[in-house]
Tab-separated table of C-alpha atoms in Angstrom:
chain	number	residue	atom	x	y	z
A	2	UNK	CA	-1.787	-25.974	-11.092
A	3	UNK	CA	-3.186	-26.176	-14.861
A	4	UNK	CA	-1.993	-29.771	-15.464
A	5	UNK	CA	-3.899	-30.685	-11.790
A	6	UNK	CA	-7.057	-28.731	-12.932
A	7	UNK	CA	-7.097	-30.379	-16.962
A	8	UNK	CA	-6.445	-33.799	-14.911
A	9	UNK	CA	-9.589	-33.822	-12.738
A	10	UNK	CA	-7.777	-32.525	-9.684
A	11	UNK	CA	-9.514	-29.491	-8.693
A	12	UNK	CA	-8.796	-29.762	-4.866
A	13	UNK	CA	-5.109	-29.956	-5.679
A	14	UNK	CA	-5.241	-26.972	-8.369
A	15	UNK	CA	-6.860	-24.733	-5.812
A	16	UNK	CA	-4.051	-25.962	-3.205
A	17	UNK	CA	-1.422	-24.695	-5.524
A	18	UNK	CA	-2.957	-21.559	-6.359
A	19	UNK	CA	-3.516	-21.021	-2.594
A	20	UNK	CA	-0.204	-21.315	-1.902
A	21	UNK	CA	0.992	-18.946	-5.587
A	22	UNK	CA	-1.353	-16.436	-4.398
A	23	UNK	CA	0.725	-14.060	-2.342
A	24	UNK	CA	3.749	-13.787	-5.320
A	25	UNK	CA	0.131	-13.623	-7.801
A	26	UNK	CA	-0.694	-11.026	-5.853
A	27	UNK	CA	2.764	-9.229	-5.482
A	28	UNK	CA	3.432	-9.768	-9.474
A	29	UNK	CA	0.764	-7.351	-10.399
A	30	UNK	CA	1.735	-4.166	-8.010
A	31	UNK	CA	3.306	-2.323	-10.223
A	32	UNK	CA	2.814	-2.474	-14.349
A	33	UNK	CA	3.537	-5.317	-16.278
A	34	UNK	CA	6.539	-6.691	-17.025
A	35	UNK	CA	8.505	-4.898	-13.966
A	36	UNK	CA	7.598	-6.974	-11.446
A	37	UNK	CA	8.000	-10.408	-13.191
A	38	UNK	CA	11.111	-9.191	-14.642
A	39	UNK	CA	12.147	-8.124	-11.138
A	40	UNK	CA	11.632	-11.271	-9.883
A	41	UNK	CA	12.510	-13.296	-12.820
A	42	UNK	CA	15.906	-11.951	-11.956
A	43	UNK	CA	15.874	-12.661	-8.699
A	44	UNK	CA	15.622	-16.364	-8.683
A	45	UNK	CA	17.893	-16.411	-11.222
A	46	UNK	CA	16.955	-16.172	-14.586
A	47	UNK	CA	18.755	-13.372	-16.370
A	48	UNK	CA	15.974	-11.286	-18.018
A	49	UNK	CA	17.339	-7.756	-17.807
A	50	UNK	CA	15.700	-4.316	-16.730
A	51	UNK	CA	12.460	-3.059	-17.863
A	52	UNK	CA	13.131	-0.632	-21.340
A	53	UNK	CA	12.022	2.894	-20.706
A	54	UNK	CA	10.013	4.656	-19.962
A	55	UNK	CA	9.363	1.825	-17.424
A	56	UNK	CA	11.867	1.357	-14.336
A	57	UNK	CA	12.434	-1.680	-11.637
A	58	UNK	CA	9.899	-1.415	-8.835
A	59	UNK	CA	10.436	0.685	-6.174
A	60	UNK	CA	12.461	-0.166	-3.018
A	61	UNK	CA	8.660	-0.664	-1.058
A	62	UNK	CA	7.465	-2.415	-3.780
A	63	UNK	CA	10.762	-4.857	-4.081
A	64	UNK	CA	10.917	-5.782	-0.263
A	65	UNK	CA	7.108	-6.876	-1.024
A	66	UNK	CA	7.842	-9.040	-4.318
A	67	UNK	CA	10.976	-10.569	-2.517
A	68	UNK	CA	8.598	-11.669	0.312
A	69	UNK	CA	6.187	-13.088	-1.765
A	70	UNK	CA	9.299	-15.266	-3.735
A	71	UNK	CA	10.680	-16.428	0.271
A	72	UNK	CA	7.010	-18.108	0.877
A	73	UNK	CA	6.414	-19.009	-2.549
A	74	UNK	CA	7.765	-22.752	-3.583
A	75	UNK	CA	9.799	-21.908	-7.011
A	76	UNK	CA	10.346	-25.037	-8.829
A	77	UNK	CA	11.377	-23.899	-12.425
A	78	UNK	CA	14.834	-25.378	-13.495
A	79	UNK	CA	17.074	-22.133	-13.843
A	80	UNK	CA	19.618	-22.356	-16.800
């Protein structure tokens, strides 16, 4: 999305972040970092639990992230 926006390609930036929105959306319903760790873990990169006194996201807010990551085109290498 940056690298089509710095390019000249605004139609295709807004295209990507169209289709990022819902898991944009998703990564900021609970606190910062569980929900990007939650879902850093779930497509596979091994980032561990939140430290306390934060916890993973709730079982309502989980069903939502994982939702967002089905729809949502992932296309980082995972290690």
């Amino acid at each position: 999305m940056i690298y089509s926006y710095v390019k000249g390609d605004a139609r295709k930036a807004a295209e990507i972040h169209a289709r990022l929105l819902p898991l944009f959306t998703s990564l900021f319903l609970v606190s910062n970092p569980q929900a990007v760790k939650y879902a850093l873990n779930k497509i596979g990169f091994n980032v561990g639990k939140p430290r306390l006194p934060l916890v993973e996201p709730d079982a309502k807010t989980a069903a939502l992230i994982d939702e967002a990551l089905k729809i949502s085109k992932i296309d980082l290498p995972v290690k």
